[in-house]
PDB file of C-alpha atoms and ligand atoms in Angstrom:
ATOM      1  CA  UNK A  23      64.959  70.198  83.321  1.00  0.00           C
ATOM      2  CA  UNK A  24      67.475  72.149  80.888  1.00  0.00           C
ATOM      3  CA  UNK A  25      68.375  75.532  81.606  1.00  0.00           C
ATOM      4  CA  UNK A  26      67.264  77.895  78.823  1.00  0.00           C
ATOM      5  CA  UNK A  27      68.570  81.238  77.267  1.00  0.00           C
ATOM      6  CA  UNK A  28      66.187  83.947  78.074  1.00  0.00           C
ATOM      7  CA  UNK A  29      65.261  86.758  75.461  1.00  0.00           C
ATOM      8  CA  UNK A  30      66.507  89.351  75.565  1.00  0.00           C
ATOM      9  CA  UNK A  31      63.789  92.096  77.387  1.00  0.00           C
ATOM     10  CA  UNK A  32      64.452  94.686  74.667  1.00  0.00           C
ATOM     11  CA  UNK A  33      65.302  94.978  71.191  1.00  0.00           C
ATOM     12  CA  UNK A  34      68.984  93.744  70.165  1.00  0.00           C
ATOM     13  CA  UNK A  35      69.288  97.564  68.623  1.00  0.00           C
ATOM     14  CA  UNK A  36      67.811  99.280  71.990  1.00  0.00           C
ATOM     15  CA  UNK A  37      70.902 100.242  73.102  1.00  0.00           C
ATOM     16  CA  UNK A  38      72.593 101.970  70.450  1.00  0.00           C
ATOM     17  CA  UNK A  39      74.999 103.938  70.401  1.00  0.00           C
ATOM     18  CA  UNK A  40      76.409 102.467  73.572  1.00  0.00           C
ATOM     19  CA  UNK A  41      76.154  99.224  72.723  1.00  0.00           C
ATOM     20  CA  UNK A  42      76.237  97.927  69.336  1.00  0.00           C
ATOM     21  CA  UNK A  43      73.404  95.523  67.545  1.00  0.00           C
ATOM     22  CA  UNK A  44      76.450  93.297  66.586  1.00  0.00           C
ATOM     23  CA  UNK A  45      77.879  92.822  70.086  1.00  0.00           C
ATOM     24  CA  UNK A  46      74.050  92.067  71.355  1.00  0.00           C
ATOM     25  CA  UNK A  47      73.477  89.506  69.339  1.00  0.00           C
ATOM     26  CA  UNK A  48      76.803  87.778  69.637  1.00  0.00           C
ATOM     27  CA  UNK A  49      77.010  88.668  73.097  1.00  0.00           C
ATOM     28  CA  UNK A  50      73.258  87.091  73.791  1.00  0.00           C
ATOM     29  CA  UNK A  51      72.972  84.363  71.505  1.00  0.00           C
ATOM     30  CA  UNK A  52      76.542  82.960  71.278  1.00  0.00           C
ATOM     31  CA  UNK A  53      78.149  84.107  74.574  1.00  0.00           C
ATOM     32  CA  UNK A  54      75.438  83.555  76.708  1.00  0.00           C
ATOM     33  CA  UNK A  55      73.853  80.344  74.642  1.00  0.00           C
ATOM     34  CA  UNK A  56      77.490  78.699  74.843  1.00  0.00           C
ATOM     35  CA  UNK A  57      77.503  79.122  78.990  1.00  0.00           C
ATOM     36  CA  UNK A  58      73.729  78.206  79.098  1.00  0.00           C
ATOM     37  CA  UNK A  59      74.326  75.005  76.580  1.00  0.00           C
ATOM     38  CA  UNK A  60      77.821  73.808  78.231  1.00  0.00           C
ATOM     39  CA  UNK A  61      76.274  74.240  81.981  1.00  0.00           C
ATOM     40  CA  UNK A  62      73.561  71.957  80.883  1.00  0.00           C
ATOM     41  CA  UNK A  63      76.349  69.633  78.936  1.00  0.00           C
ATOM     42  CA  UNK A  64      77.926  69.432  82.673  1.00  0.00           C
ATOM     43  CA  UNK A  65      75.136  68.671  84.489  1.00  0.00           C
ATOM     44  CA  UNK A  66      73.692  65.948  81.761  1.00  0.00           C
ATOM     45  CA  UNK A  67      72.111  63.182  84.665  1.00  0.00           C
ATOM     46  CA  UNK A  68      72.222  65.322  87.851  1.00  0.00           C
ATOM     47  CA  UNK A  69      68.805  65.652  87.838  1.00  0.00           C
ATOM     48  CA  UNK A  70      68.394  67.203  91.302  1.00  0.00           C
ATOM     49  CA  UNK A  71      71.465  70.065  90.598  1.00  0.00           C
ATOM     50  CA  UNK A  72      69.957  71.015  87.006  1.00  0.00           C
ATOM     51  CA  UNK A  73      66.300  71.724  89.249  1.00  0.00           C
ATOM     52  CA  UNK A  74      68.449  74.136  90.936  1.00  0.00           C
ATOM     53  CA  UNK A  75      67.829  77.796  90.106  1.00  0.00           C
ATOM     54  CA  UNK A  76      70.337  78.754  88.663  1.00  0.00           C
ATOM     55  CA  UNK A  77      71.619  81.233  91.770  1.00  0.00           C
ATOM     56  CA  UNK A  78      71.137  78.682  94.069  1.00  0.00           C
ATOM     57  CA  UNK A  79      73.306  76.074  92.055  1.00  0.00           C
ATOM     58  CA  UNK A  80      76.219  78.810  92.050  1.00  0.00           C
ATOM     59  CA  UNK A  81      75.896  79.173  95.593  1.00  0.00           C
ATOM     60  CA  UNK A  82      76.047  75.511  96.468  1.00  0.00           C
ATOM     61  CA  UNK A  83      79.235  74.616  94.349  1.00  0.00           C
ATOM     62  CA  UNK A  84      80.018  72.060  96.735  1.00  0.00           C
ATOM     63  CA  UNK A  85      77.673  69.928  96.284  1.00  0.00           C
ATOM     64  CA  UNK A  86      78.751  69.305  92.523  1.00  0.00           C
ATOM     65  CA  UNK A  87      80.602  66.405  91.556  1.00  0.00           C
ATOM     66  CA  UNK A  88      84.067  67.548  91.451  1.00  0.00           C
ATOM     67  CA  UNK A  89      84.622  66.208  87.963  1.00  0.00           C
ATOM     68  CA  UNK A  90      81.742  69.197  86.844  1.00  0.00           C
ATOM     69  CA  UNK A  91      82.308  71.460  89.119  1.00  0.00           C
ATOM     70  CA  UNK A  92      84.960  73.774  87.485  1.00  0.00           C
ATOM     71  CA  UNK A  93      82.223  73.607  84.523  1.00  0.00           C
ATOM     72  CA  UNK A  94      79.458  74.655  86.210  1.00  0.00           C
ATOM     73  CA  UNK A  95      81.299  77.166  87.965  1.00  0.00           C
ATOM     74  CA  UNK A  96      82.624  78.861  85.116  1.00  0.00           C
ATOM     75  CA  UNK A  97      79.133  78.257  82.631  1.00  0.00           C
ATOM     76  CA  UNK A  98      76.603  78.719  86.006  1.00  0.00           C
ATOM     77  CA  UNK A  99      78.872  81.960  86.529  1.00  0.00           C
ATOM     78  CA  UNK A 100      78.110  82.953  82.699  1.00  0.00           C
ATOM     79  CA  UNK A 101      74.198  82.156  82.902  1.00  0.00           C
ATOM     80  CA  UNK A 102      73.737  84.061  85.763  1.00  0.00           C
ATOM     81  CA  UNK A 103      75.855  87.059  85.515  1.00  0.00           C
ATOM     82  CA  UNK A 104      75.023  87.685  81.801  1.00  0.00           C
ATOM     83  CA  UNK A 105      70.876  86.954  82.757  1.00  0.00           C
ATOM     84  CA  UNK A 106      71.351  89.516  85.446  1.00  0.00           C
ATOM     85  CA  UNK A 107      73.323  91.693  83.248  1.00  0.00           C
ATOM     86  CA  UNK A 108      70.746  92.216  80.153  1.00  0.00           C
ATOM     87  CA  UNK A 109      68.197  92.949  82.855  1.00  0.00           C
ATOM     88  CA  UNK A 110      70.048  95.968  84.535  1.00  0.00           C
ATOM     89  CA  UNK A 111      70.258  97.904  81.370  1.00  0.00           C
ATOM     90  CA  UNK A 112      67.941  99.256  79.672  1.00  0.00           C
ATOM     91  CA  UNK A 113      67.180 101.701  76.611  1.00  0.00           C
ATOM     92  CA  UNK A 114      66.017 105.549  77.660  1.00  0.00           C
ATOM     93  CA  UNK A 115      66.399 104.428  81.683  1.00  0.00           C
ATOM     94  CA  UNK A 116      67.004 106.978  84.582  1.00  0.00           C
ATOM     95  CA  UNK A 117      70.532 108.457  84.394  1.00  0.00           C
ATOM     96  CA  UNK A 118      71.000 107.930  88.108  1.00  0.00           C
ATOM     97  CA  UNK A 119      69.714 106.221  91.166  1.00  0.00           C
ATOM     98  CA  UNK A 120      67.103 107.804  92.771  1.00  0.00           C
ATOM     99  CA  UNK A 121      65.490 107.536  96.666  1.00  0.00           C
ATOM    100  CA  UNK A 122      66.658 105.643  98.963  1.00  0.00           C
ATOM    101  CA  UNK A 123      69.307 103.561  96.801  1.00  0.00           C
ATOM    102  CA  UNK A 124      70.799 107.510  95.892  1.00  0.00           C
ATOM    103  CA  UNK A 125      70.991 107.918  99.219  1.00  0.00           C
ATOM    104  CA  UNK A 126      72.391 104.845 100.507  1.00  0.00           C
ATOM    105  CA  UNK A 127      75.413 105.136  96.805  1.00  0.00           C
ATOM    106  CA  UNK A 128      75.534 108.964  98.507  1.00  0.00           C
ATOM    107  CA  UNK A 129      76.781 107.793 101.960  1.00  0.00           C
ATOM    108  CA  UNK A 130      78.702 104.570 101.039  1.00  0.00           C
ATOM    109  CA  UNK A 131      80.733 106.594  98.348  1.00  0.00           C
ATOM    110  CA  UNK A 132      80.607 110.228  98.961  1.00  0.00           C
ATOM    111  CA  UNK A 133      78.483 110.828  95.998  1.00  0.00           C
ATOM    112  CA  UNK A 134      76.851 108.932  92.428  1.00  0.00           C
ATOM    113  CA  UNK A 135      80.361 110.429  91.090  1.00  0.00           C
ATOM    114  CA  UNK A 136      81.935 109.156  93.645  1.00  0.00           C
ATOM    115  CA  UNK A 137      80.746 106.199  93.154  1.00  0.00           C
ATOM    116  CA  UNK A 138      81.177 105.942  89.346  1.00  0.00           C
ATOM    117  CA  UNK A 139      85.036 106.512  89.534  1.00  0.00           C
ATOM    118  CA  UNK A 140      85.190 103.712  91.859  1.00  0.00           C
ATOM    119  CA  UNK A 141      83.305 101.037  90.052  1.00  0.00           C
ATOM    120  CA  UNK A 142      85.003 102.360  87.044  1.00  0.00           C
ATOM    121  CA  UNK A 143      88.251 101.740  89.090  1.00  0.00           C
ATOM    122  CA  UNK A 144      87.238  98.333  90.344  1.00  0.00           C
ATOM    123  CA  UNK A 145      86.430  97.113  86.551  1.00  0.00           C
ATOM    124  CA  UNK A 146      89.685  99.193  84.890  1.00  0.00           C
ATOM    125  CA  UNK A 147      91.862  96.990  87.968  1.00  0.00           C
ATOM    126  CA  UNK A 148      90.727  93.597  86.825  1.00  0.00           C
ATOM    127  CA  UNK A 149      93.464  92.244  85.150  1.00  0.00           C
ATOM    128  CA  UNK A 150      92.059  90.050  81.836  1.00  0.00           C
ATOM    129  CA  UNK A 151      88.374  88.661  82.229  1.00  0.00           C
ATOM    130  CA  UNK A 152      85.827  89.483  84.481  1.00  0.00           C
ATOM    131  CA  UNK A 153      83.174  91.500  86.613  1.00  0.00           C
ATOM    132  CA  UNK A 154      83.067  94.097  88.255  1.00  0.00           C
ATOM    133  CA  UNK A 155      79.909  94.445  91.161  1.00  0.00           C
ATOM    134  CA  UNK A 156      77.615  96.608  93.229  1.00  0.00           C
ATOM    135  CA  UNK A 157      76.785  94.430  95.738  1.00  0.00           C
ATOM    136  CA  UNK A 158      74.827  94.800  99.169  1.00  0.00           C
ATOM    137  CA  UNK A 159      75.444  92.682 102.178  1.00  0.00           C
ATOM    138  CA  UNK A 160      73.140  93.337 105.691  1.00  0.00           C
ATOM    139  CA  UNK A 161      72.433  96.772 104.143  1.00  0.00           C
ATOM    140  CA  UNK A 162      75.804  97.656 103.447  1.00  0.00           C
ATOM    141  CA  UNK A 163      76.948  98.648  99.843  1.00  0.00           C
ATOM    142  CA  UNK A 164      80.532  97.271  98.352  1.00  0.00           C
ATOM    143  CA  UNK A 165      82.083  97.384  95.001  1.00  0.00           C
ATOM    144  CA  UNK A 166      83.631  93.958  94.243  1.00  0.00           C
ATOM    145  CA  UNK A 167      85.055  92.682  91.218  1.00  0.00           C
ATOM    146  CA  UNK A 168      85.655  88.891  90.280  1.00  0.00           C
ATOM    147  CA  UNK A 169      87.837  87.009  87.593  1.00  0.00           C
ATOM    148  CA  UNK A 170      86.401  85.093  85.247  1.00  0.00           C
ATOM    149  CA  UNK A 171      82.660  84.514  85.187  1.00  0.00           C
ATOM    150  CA  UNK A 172      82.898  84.073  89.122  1.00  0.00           C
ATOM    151  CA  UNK A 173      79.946  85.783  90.701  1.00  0.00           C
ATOM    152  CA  UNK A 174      80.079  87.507  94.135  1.00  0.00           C
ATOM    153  CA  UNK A 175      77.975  85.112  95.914  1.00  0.00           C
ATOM    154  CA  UNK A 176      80.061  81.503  95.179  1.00  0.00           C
ATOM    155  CA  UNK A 177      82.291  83.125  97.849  1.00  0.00           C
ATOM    156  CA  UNK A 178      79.840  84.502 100.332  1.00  0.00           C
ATOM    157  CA  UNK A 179      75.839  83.346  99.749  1.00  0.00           C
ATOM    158  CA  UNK A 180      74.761  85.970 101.852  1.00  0.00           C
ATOM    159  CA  UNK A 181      75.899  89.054  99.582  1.00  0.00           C
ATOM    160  CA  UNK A 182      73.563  90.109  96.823  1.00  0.00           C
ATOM    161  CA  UNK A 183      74.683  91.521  93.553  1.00  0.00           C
ATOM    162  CA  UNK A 184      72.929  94.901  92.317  1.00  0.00           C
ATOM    163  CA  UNK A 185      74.907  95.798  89.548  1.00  0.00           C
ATOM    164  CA  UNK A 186      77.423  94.263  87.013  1.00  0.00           C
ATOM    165  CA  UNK A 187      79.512  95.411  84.314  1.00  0.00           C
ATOM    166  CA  UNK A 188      81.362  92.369  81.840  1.00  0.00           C
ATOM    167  CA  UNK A 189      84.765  93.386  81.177  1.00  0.00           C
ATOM    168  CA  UNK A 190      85.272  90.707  79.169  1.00  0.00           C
ATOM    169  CA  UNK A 191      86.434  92.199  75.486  1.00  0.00           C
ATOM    170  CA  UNK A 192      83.677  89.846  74.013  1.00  0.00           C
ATOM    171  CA  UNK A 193      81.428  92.675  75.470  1.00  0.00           C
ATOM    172  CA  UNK A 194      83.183  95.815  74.234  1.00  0.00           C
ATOM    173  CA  UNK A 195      85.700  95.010  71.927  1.00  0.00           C
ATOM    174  CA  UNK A 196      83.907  95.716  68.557  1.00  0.00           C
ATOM    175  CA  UNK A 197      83.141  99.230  69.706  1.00  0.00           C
ATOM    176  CA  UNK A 198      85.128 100.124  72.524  1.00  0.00           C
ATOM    177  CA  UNK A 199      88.461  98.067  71.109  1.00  0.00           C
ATOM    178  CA  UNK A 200      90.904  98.206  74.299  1.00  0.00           C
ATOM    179  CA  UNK A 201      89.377 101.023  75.936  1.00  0.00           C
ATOM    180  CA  UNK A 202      87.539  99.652  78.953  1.00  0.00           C
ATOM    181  CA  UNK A 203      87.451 102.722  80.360  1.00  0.00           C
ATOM    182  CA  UNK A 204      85.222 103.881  77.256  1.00  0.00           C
ATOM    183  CA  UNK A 205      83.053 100.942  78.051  1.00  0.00           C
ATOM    184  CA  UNK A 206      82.519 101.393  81.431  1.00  0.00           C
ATOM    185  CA  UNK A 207      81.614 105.121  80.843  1.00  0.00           C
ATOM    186  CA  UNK A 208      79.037 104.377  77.545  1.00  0.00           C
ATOM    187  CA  UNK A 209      77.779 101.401  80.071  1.00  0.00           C
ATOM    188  CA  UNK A 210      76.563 104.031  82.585  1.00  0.00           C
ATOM    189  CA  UNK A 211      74.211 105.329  80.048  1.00  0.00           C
ATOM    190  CA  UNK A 212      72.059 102.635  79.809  1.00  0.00           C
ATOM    191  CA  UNK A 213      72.213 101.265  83.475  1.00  0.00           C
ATOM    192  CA  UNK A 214      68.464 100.429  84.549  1.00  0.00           C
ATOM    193  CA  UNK A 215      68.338 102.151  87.738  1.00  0.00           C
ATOM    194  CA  UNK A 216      65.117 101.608  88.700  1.00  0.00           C
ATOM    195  CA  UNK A 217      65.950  97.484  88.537  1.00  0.00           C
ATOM    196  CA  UNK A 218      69.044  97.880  90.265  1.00  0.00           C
ATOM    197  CA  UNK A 219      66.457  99.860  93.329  1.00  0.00           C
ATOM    198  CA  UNK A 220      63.928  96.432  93.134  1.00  0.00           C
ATOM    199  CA  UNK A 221      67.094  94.634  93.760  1.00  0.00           C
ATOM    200  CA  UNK A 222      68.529  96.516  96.765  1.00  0.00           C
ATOM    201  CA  UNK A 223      65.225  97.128  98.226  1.00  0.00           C
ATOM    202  CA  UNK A 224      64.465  93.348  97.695  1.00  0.00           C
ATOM    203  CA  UNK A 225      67.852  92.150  99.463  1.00  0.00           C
ATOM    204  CA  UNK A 226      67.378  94.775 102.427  1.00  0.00           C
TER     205      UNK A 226
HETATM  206 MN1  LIG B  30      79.858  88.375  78.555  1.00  0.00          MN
END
């Protein structure tokens, strides 16, 4: 069993003008392909780790051989983060959360504003590559960020990630340039809410 790029689940244009046709497709089917293609490169005769899904391979980093593990950390990071990332966006979406995720944002954070300044905050502090996270643990709502292509749950398997935003320049840079604060702000106009609401309601 290989892992596999999936398609995208909208057009590579959909998101225009916050996102630009040229950074999808290089961001999907270079970026993404490259951490999908080296991950399986790393785990080329561990038959039992490359059955894995792919979440529960990134949660069990231990049990890698430590001559792959960096590897898999690093390209399992990229597949999952970027697969989760293309499906919590989405063209024409709701421009906020609604019911009981919009309440739960409301009373973690003060307010959706609130809470937009401080994930904006969270992904302006990372210093070079990385993530910045929504993430819900035991009902509770944090804002994390990570280096690298580290995702939330290699440190703690019991936290689940809502929402992500790449602040790696590979997934701004042609538009944005150095602004990551423009990126995070154009980002928040084609968030998927009602994805990120399956996921919290599904970890709860
Ligand atoms: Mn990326």
């Amino acid at each position: 069993m290989a892992y596999e790029l999936p398609p995208l689940p909208y057009d590579y244009s959909a998101l225009e003008p916050h996102i630009d046709t040229e950074t999808m497709h290089l961001h999907h089917d270079k970026h993404h392909q490259t951490y999908v293609t080296n991950l399986n490169n790393a785990l080329a005769g561990q038959d039992a780790l490359s059955a894995m899904q792919p979440t529960d391979l990134i949660k069990n980093l231990s049990k890698v051989p430590d001559a792959a593990r960096t590897a898999v950390r690093n390209n399992g990071g990229g597949h999952v983060n970027h697969t989760m990332f293309w499906e919590i966006m989405t063209p024409g979406g709701a421009k906020a959360p609604m019911g009981e995720l919009a309440q739960a944002i409301n009373s973690t954070f003060g307010s959706f504003d609130d809470f937009k300044k401080q994930f904006g905050a969270a992904a302006a502090a990372r210093f070079g590559s990385g993530w910045a996270w929504l993430v819900v643990e035991g009902g509770k709502l944090a804002i994390v960020s990570t280096p690298n292509q580290d995702n939330p749950v290699m440190d703690n398997p019991n936290v689940t990630p809502l929402l992500g935003i790449d602040v790696w320049e590979h997934a701004y840079y042609l538009k944005y340039k150095n602004v990551r604060a423009d990126w995070v702000n154009g980002f928040f106009n084609v968030v998927n809410w009602d994805k990120v609401a399956q996921l919290y309601a599904a970890a709860k």
